[in-house]
C-alpha atoms as a printed R data frame, in Angstrom:
    type eleno elety resid chain resno       x        y      z
1   ATOM     1    CA   MET     A     1 -87.703 -231.203 56.220
2   ATOM     2    CA   PHE     A     2 -84.312 -233.164 55.575
3   ATOM     3    CA   SER     A     3 -84.494 -233.886 59.243
4   ATOM     4    CA   GLN     A     4 -87.356 -236.351 58.576
5   ATOM     5    CA   ILE     A     5 -85.204 -238.341 55.736
6   ATOM     6    CA   PRO     A     6 -84.921 -241.507 58.290
7   ATOM     7    CA   LEU     A     7 -89.036 -241.398 58.617
8   ATOM     8    CA   LEU     A     8 -89.313 -240.895 55.031
9   ATOM     9    CA   ALA     A     9 -86.792 -243.962 54.122
10  ATOM    10    CA   LEU     A    10 -88.667 -246.001 56.920
11  ATOM    11    CA   LEU     A    11 -91.918 -245.218 55.025
12  ATOM    12    CA   VAL     A    12 -90.825 -245.514 51.404
13  ATOM    13    CA   LEU     A    13 -89.557 -249.394 52.642
14  ATOM    14    CA   GLY     A    14 -91.758 -249.902 55.102
15  ATOM    15    CA   PRO     A    15 -94.576 -251.490 52.962
16  ATOM    16    CA   VAL     A    16 -92.369 -253.333 50.937
17  ATOM    17    CA   GLY     A    17 -90.950 -255.038 54.335
18  ATOM    18    CA   ILE     A    18 -94.258 -255.564 55.572
19  ATOM    19    CA   PHE     A    19 -95.454 -257.399 52.229
20  ATOM    20    CA   ALA     A    20 -92.168 -259.537 52.544
21  ATOM    21    CA   ALA     A    21 -92.986 -260.437 56.363
22  ATOM    22    CA   ILE     A    22 -96.382 -261.193 55.826
23  ATOM    23    CA   VAL     A    23 -95.744 -263.533 52.519
24  ATOM    24    CA   LEU     A    24 -92.659 -265.344 54.405
25  ATOM    25    CA   THR     A    25 -94.811 -265.896 57.545
26  ATOM    26    CA   LEU     A    26 -97.628 -266.940 56.031
27  ATOM    27    CA   THR     A    27 -95.422 -269.707 53.884
28  ATOM    28    CA   ARG     A    28 -93.802 -270.809 56.885
29  ATOM    29    CA   LYS     A    29 -97.114 -271.497 58.582
30  ATOM    30    CA   TYR     A    30 -98.266 -273.472 55.811
31  ATOM    31    CA   GLN     A    31 -94.972 -275.501 55.908
32  ATOM    32    CA   LYS     A    32 -95.730 -276.351 59.350
33  ATOM    33    CA   GLU     A    33 -99.306 -277.511 58.910
34  ATOM    34    CA   TRP     A    34 -99.147 -279.284 55.654
35  ATOM    35    CA   ARG     A    35 -96.596 -281.430 53.690
36  ATOM    36    CA   LYS     A    36 -96.627 -283.196 50.500
37  ATOM    37    CA   PRO     A    37 -97.892 -286.898 50.303
38  ATOM    38    CA   PHE     A    38 -94.358 -287.949 49.189
39  ATOM    39    CA   LEU     A    39 -90.773 -287.054 50.547
40  ATOM    40    CA   LYS     A    40 -88.869 -287.348 47.685
41  ATOM    41    CA   MET     A    41 -88.714 -287.451 43.650
42  ATOM    42    CA   ALA     A    42 -86.438 -287.724 40.995
43  ATOM    43    CA   LYS     A    43 -85.103 -284.258 39.944
44  ATOM    44    CA   PRO     A    44 -86.629 -282.821 36.665
45  ATOM    45    CA   ALA     A    45 -84.991 -281.067 33.984
46  ATOM    46    CA   GLY     A    46 -84.036 -277.362 35.030
47  ATOM    47    CA   CYS     A    47 -85.118 -277.795 38.591
48  ATOM    48    CA   TRP     A    48 -82.560 -275.500 39.891
49  ATOM    49    CA   LEU     A    49 -83.314 -272.938 36.996
50  ATOM    50    CA   GLN     A    50 -86.861 -273.162 38.018
51  ATOM    51    CA   SER     A    51 -85.838 -272.207 41.480
52  ATOM    52    CA   GLN     A    52 -84.084 -269.084 40.217
53  ATOM    53    CA   ALA     A    53 -86.667 -268.260 37.848
54  ATOM    54    CA   ASP     A    54 -89.318 -268.257 40.872
55  ATOM    55    CA   LEU     A    55 -86.785 -265.994 42.893
56  ATOM    56    CA   GLN     A    56 -86.922 -263.559 40.172
57  ATOM    57    CA   ILE     A    57 -90.705 -263.169 40.192
58  ATOM    58    CA   GLU     A    58 -90.544 -263.050 43.920
59  ATOM    59    CA   HIS     A    59 -88.099 -259.887 43.272
60  ATOM    60    CA   LEU     A    60 -90.609 -258.385 40.640
61  ATOM    61    CA   MET     A    61 -93.392 -258.686 43.032
62  ATOM    62    CA   ILE     A    62 -91.606 -256.770 45.965
63  ATOM    63    CA   ALA     A    63 -90.224 -253.842 43.078
64  ATOM    64    CA   THR     A    64 -93.683 -253.659 41.789
65  ATOM    65    CA   VAL     A    65 -94.874 -253.333 45.770
66  ATOM    66    CA   GLY     A    66 -92.209 -250.491 45.837
67  ATOM    67    CA   MET     A    67 -92.888 -248.767 42.826
68  ATOM    68    CA   VAL     A    68 -96.754 -248.276 43.870
69  ATOM    69    CA   THR     A    69 -95.990 -247.081 47.631
70  ATOM    70    CA   SER     A    70 -93.113 -244.881 46.607
71  ATOM    71    CA   PRO     A    71 -94.905 -242.031 44.880
72  ATOM    72    CA   LEU     A    72 -97.944 -242.064 47.582
73  ATOM    73    CA   VAL     A    73 -95.326 -241.320 50.996
74  ATOM    74    CA   PRO     A    74 -94.268 -237.860 49.918
75  ATOM    75    CA   TRP     A    75 -97.725 -237.076 48.826
76  ATOM    76    CA   ALA     A    76 -98.908 -238.148 52.139
77  ATOM    77    CA   LEU     A    77 -96.310 -236.309 54.035
78  ATOM    78    CA   TRP     A    78 -96.818 -232.915 52.046
79  ATOM    79    CA   LYS     A    79 -97.616 -230.203 54.213
80  ATOM    80    CA   GLY     A    80 -96.970 -226.899 52.199
81  ATOM    81    CA   PRO     A    81 -94.821 -225.288 49.166
82  ATOM    82    CA   GLN     A    82 -91.721 -225.585 51.039
83  ATOM    83    CA   ASP     A    83 -91.581 -229.216 51.256
84  ATOM    84    CA   THR     A    84 -92.360 -229.722 47.475
85  ATOM    85    CA   ILE     A    85 -88.987 -230.044 45.797
86  ATOM    86    CA   GLY     A    86 -87.543 -232.085 48.842
87  ATOM    87    CA   LEU     A    87 -90.342 -234.704 48.755
88  ATOM    88    CA   ALA     A    88 -90.700 -234.732 45.019
89  ATOM    89    CA   ILE     A    89 -86.850 -235.313 44.895
90  ATOM    90    CA   ILE     A    90 -87.286 -238.298 47.360
91  ATOM    91    CA   GLY     A    91 -90.188 -239.563 45.953
92  ATOM    92    CA   ILE     A    92 -88.709 -239.831 42.248
93  ATOM    93    CA   ALA     A    93 -85.544 -241.192 43.321
94  ATOM    94    CA   ALA     A    94 -87.394 -243.997 45.438
95  ATOM    95    CA   THR     A    95 -89.291 -244.792 42.282
96  ATOM    96    CA   ALA     A    96 -86.456 -245.057 39.982
97  ATOM    97    CA   PHE     A    97 -84.765 -247.228 42.275
98  ATOM    98    CA   TRP     A    98 -87.840 -249.742 42.256
99  ATOM    99    CA   ILE     A    99 -88.095 -249.297 38.681
100 ATOM   100    CA   TRP     A   100 -84.162 -250.556 38.264
101 ATOM   101    CA   ARG     A   101 -84.779 -253.595 40.656
102 ATOM   102    CA   ALA     A   102 -88.065 -254.546 38.837
103 ATOM   103    CA   ILE     A   103 -86.221 -254.054 35.319
104 ATOM   104    CA   LYS     A   104 -83.159 -256.180 36.676
105 ATOM   105    CA   ALA     A   105 -85.430 -258.983 37.797
106 ATOM   106    CA   GLY     A   106 -87.233 -258.812 34.829
107 ATOM   107    CA   LEU     A   107 -84.405 -259.326 32.704
108 ATOM   108    CA   ALA     A   108 -83.105 -262.120 34.691
109 ATOM   109    CA   TYR     A   109 -86.046 -263.778 34.708
110 ATOM   110    CA   ARG     A   110 -86.351 -263.550 30.554
111 ATOM   111    CA   GLN     A   111 -82.807 -265.218 30.441
112 ATOM   112    CA   ILE     A   112 -83.261 -267.931 33.388
113 ATOM   113    CA   ARG     A   113 -86.673 -268.718 31.729
114 ATOM   114    CA   LEU     A   114 -84.946 -269.104 28.294
115 ATOM   115    CA   GLY     A   115 -82.475 -271.839 29.852
116 ATOM   116    CA   LEU     A   116 -84.922 -273.519 31.885
117 ATOM   117    CA   LEU     A   117 -87.221 -274.048 28.418
118 ATOM   118    CA   GLY     A   118 -84.157 -275.121 26.551
119 ATOM   119    CA   GLU     A   119 -82.929 -277.785 29.540
120 ATOM   120    CA   GLN     A   120 -86.480 -278.796 29.625
121 ATOM   121    CA   LEU     A   121 -86.590 -279.412 25.719
122 ATOM   122    CA   VAL     A   122 -83.423 -281.383 26.286
123 ATOM   123    CA   GLY     A   123 -84.761 -283.603 29.547
124 ATOM   124    CA   GLN     A   124 -88.058 -284.356 27.421
125 ATOM   125    CA   VAL     A   125 -85.967 -285.951 24.877
126 ATOM   126    CA   LEU     A   126 -83.922 -287.839 27.290
127 ATOM   127    CA   ASP     A   127 -86.447 -289.013 29.221
128 ATOM   128    CA   ARG     A   128 -88.485 -290.435 26.041
129 ATOM   129    CA   LEU     A   129 -84.896 -292.677 25.806
130 ATOM   130    CA   SER     A   130 -84.864 -293.504 29.465
131 ATOM   131    CA   SER     A   131 -84.976 -297.806 29.775
132 ATOM   132    CA   ASP     A   132 -83.189 -300.380 31.694
133 ATOM   133    CA   ARG     A   133 -80.236 -299.982 29.342
134 ATOM   134    CA   ILE     A   134 -80.482 -296.102 29.171
135 ATOM   135    CA   ARG     A   135 -80.764 -294.032 32.775
136 ATOM   136    CA   VAL     A   136 -81.161 -290.332 32.604
137 ATOM   137    CA   PHE     A   137 -80.575 -288.236 35.538
138 ATOM   138    CA   HIS     A   138 -81.176 -284.197 35.573
139 ATOM   139    CA   ASP     A   139 -79.394 -281.377 38.028
140 ATOM   140    CA   TYR     A   140 -76.515 -283.269 39.555
141 ATOM   141    CA   GLN     A   141 -75.023 -281.091 42.211
142 ATOM   142    CA   VAL     A   142 -71.206 -280.803 42.594
143 ATOM   143    CA   THR     A   143 -70.332 -279.185 45.925
144 ATOM   144    CA   GLU     A   144 -66.585 -277.937 46.306
145 ATOM   145    CA   PRO     A   145 -65.039 -276.650 49.931
146 ATOM   146    CA   GLY     A   146 -65.283 -273.121 49.515
147 ATOM   147    CA   LYS     A   147 -66.986 -272.895 45.920
148 ATOM   148    CA   LYS     A   148 -70.427 -272.349 45.091
149 ATOM   149    CA   PRO     A   149 -72.636 -275.388 44.275
150 ATOM   150    CA   TRP     A   150 -72.842 -275.832 40.570
151 ATOM   151    CA   ASN     A   151 -75.217 -278.348 38.639
152 ATOM   152    CA   ILE     A   152 -74.624 -280.673 35.590
153 ATOM   153    CA   ASP     A   153 -77.583 -280.300 33.667
154 ATOM   154    CA   HIS     A   154 -78.009 -283.933 32.636
155 ATOM   155    CA   VAL     A   155 -76.417 -287.207 33.162
156 ATOM   156    CA   VAL     A   156 -76.844 -290.455 30.814
157 ATOM   157    CA   LEU     A   157 -75.611 -293.822 31.861
158 ATOM   158    CA   THR     A   158 -75.527 -296.675 29.266
159 ATOM   159    CA   PRO     A   159 -73.591 -299.935 28.972
160 ATOM   160    CA   SER     A   160 -71.803 -298.293 26.623
161 ATOM   161    CA   GLY     A   161 -70.638 -295.232 28.596
162 ATOM   162    CA   LEU     A   162 -71.184 -292.451 31.002
163 ATOM   163    CA   PHE     A   163 -72.095 -288.906 29.549
164 ATOM   164    CA   ALA     A   164 -72.081 -285.490 31.433
165 ATOM   165    CA   LEU     A   165 -74.234 -283.291 29.036
166 ATOM   166    CA   GLU     A   166 -74.489 -279.425 29.523
167 ATOM   167    CA   THR     A   167 -77.415 -277.925 27.887
168 ATOM   168    CA   LYS     A   168 -76.821 -274.080 26.437
169 ATOM   169    CA   THR     A   169 -79.924 -272.170 24.852
170 ATOM   170    CA   ARG     A   170 -79.176 -269.418 22.696
171 ATOM   171    CA   ARG     A   171 -81.440 -266.953 20.849
172 ATOM   172    CA   MET     A   172 -81.513 -266.721 17.092
173 ATOM   173    CA   PRO     A   173 -81.159 -263.456 14.919
174 ATOM   174    CA   HIS     A   174 -84.457 -263.391 12.787
175 ATOM   175    CA   ARG     A   175 -82.724 -262.432  9.611
176 ATOM   176    CA   TYR     A   176 -81.453 -265.292  7.311
177 ATOM   177    CA   SER     A   177 -79.270 -265.513  4.483
178 ATOM   178    CA   LYS     A   178 -77.219 -268.320  2.819
179 ATOM   179    CA   GLU     A   179 -73.506 -266.780  3.773
180 ATOM   180    CA   ASP     A   180 -74.776 -266.689  7.224
181 ATOM   181    CA   PRO     A   181 -77.680 -268.808  8.149
182 ATOM   182    CA   SER     A   182 -79.175 -267.874 11.264
183 ATOM   183    CA   HIS     A   183 -79.790 -271.455 12.582
184 ATOM   184    CA   LYS     A   184 -76.257 -272.739 12.420
185 ATOM   185    CA   VAL     A   185 -73.200 -272.750 14.699
186 ATOM   186    CA   ARG     A   186 -69.729 -273.698 13.699
187 ATOM   187    CA   PHE     A   187 -67.304 -275.363 15.611
188 ATOM   188    CA   ASP     A   188 -63.789 -274.714 14.832
189 ATOM   189    CA   GLY     A   189 -61.826 -276.616 17.266
190 ATOM   190    CA   LYS     A   190 -61.553 -273.775 20.014
191 ATOM   191    CA   ARG     A   191 -65.151 -272.278 19.982
192 ATOM   192    CA   LEU     A   192 -68.657 -272.086 18.857
193 ATOM   193    CA   VAL     A   193 -68.969 -269.386 16.399
194 ATOM   194    CA   PHE     A   194 -72.728 -268.040 16.310
195 ATOM   195    CA   PRO     A   195 -74.147 -265.616 13.546
196 ATOM   196    CA   ALA     A   196 -73.615 -261.943 14.283
197 ATOM   197    CA   PRO     A   197 -74.214 -260.068 16.275
198 ATOM   198    CA   LEU     A   198 -73.785 -263.103 18.890
199 ATOM   199    CA   LYS     A   199 -70.101 -263.617 19.940
200 ATOM   200    CA   PRO     A   200 -67.950 -266.387 19.742
201 ATOM   201    CA   ASP     A   201 -68.379 -268.953 22.794
202 ATOM   202    CA   TYR     A   202 -65.305 -270.529 24.359
203 ATOM   203    CA   SER     A   203 -66.851 -271.036 28.158
204 ATOM   204    CA   SER     A   204 -69.688 -273.618 27.310
205 ATOM   205    CA   LEU     A   205 -66.787 -276.069 25.825
206 ATOM   206    CA   ARG     A   206 -64.965 -275.552 29.165
207 ATOM   207    CA   GLN     A   207 -67.810 -276.010 31.156
208 ATOM   208    CA   ALA     A   208 -68.646 -279.088 29.553
209 ATOM   209    CA   ALA     A   209 -65.180 -280.551 29.937
210 ATOM   210    CA   ARG     A   210 -65.031 -279.254 33.606
211 ATOM   211    CA   SER     A   211 -68.346 -281.096 34.384
212 ATOM   212    CA   SER     A   212 -67.184 -284.246 32.856
213 ATOM   213    CA   GLU     A   213 -63.892 -284.409 34.417
214 ATOM   214    CA   LYS     A   214 -65.674 -283.465 38.089
215 ATOM   215    CA   LEU     A   215 -68.353 -286.096 37.711
216 ATOM   216    CA   SER     A   216 -65.484 -288.849 36.773
217 ATOM   217    CA   ALA     A   217 -63.428 -288.197 39.674
218 ATOM   218    CA   ILE     A   218 -66.804 -287.995 42.008
219 ATOM   219    CA   LEU     A   219 -67.663 -291.470 40.817
220 ATOM   220    CA   THR     A   220 -64.246 -292.897 40.808
221 ATOM   221    CA   GLN     A   221 -64.197 -292.250 44.251
222 ATOM   222    CA   ALA     A   222 -67.827 -293.446 45.200
223 ATOM   223    CA   THR     A   223 -67.738 -296.772 43.325
224 ATOM   224    CA   ALA     A   224 -63.717 -297.503 44.083
225 ATOM   225    CA   VAL     A   225 -63.212 -298.377 40.184
226 ATOM   226    CA   GLU     A   226 -62.136 -295.532 37.499
227 ATOM   227    CA   THR     A   227 -65.058 -294.106 35.867
228 ATOM   228    CA   LYS     A   228 -64.584 -291.727 32.906
229 ATOM   229    CA   ALA     A   229 -67.487 -289.765 31.968
230 ATOM   230    CA   LEU     A   230 -67.696 -288.101 28.288
231 ATOM   231    CA   PRO     A   231 -68.483 -284.515 27.870
232 ATOM   232    CA   MET     A   232 -71.427 -283.360 25.993
233 ATOM   233    CA   LEU     A   233 -72.514 -279.918 24.773
234 ATOM   234    CA   VAL     A   234 -76.200 -279.667 23.599
235 ATOM   235    CA   LEU     A   235 -77.456 -276.684 21.670
236 ATOM   236    CA   PRO     A   236 -81.423 -276.896 21.458
237 ATOM   237    CA   GLY     A   237 -82.650 -275.833 18.133
238 ATOM   238    CA   TRP     A   238 -79.387 -275.001 16.647
239 ATOM   239    CA   SER     A   239 -77.690 -276.825 13.548
240 ATOM   240    CA   VAL     A   240 -74.286 -277.843 14.247
241 ATOM   241    CA   GLU     A   241 -71.419 -277.538 11.827
242 ATOM   242    CA   ARG     A   242 -68.338 -279.226 12.622
243 ATOM   243    CA   ARG     A   243 -65.241 -278.162 11.002
244 ATOM   244    CA   ALA     A   244 -62.771 -279.465 13.543
245 ATOM   245    CA   VAL     A   245 -62.461 -282.218 16.103
246 ATOM   246    CA   GLY     A   246 -62.393 -281.555 19.780
247 ATOM   247    CA   ASP     A   247 -62.865 -283.223 22.993
248 ATOM   248    CA   VAL     A   248 -66.523 -282.506 23.597
249 ATOM   249    CA   THR     A   249 -69.220 -283.978 21.428
250 ATOM   250    CA   ILE     A   250 -71.646 -280.881 20.140
251 ATOM   251    CA   LEU     A   251 -75.032 -281.530 19.011
252 ATOM   252    CA   ASN     A   252 -78.485 -280.457 19.355
253 ATOM   253    CA   GLU     A   253 -81.444 -282.484 20.817
254 ATOM   254    CA   GLU     A   254 -82.513 -283.878 17.742
255 ATOM   255    CA   SER     A   255 -79.237 -285.784 17.747
256 ATOM   256    CA   LEU     A   256 -79.457 -287.141 21.097
257 ATOM   257    CA   PRO     A   257 -81.356 -290.466 20.154
258 ATOM   258    CA   LYS     A   258 -79.306 -291.511 17.385
259 ATOM   259    CA   TYR     A   259 -76.220 -290.627 19.563
260 ATOM   260    CA   PHE     A   260 -77.573 -293.354 22.191
261 ATOM   261    CA   SER     A   261 -78.754 -295.762 19.794
262 ATOM   262    CA   HIS     A   262 -75.057 -297.284 19.602
263 ATOM   263    CA   HIS     A   263 -74.288 -300.427 21.831
264 ATOM   264    CA   GLY     A   264 -71.290 -301.482 23.518
265 ATOM   265    CA   SER     A   265 -70.096 -302.644 26.932
266 ATOM   266    CA   ALA     A   266 -67.746 -299.994 28.986
267 ATOM   267    CA   PHE     A   267 -68.886 -301.204 32.133
268 ATOM   268    CA   GLU     A   268 -69.660 -304.619 34.230
269 ATOM   269    CA   GLN     A   269 -72.976 -304.828 35.663
270 ATOM   270    CA   ARG     A   270 -71.723 -304.501 39.221
271 ATOM   271    CA   GLN     A   271 -70.109 -301.182 38.517
272 ATOM   272    CA   PHE     A   272 -73.123 -299.880 36.025
273 ATOM   273    CA   GLU     A   273 -75.300 -300.575 39.321
274 ATOM   274    CA   ARG     A   274 -73.023 -298.759 41.850
275 ATOM   275    CA   ILE     A   275 -73.113 -295.850 39.715
276 ATOM   276    CA   GLU     A   276 -76.723 -295.568 38.823
277 ATOM   277    CA   ARG     A   277 -77.500 -295.995 42.980
278 ATOM   278    CA   HIS     A   278 -74.927 -293.116 43.424
279 ATOM   279    CA   LEU     A   279 -76.811 -290.943 40.559
280 ATOM   280    CA   GLN     A   280 -80.045 -291.810 42.091
281 ATOM   281    CA   GLU     A   281 -79.331 -290.816 45.095
282 ATOM   282    CA   ALA     A   282 -77.361 -287.656 44.035
283 ATOM   283    CA   CYS     A   283 -80.465 -286.597 42.021
284 ATOM   284    CA   LYS     A   284 -83.351 -286.827 44.203
285 ATOM   285    CA   LEU     A   285 -85.193 -283.698 44.986
286 ATOM   286    CA   VAL     A   286 -86.196 -283.573 48.930
287 ATOM   287    CA   CYS     A   287 -89.830 -282.498 49.020
């Protein structure tokens, strides 16, 4: 019985591998025979998160195939009562593995989907502001040697300044009270304090600051003129209560139009155009 374990493993995992191979083969065949009528486009808001959501759906599909086939293999190999316990253990273990994979993919998709909706909401607000004076870009990718690439969610360029925006979407508790309103987040100078049971958030502020610093360094090098990007953190749907002053501007999506309505001149026209060209090229999606 146990000498057949390699064969059983092959039979359990084989259908999943065959399914994945068929999908991959058909996808590559389609890509060779057909192409899109355009080669490049500006990245939409949430472009990277959309790709991650699609990846989790693929994982969920593969796990579903595994869940369906895992119980069938032991049943097909059963020859008598002497095989019952061993095959049952293998079948239960294989099914439990694929159930775990499906749950993991489902939870990841749920969280990614929330972040994607938040970025798309902020992107819609920013895109409505886009004009000759206000230029909006999404998913600016940062690549550093020896590190995993990461994205700045949105970049806004205006004559009055350059802004690096990070969007953080958090779910709200259903309850509501005057003492601890479920829709308010407080900034105390060092952290974001959300209503319980949500934990205080330090990392989002650090990420926003890091994004602006990196964008400043990249554009200073690209334009040969010192360029400073200002950090912003957008919390879709939340009411922000500021109890201290910090380096990062914190607001919700409804406050963006008013924030970018201020006029001023931080860049010369030539520098503005150089920055714009760099951002246009960096935020193109190769189709």
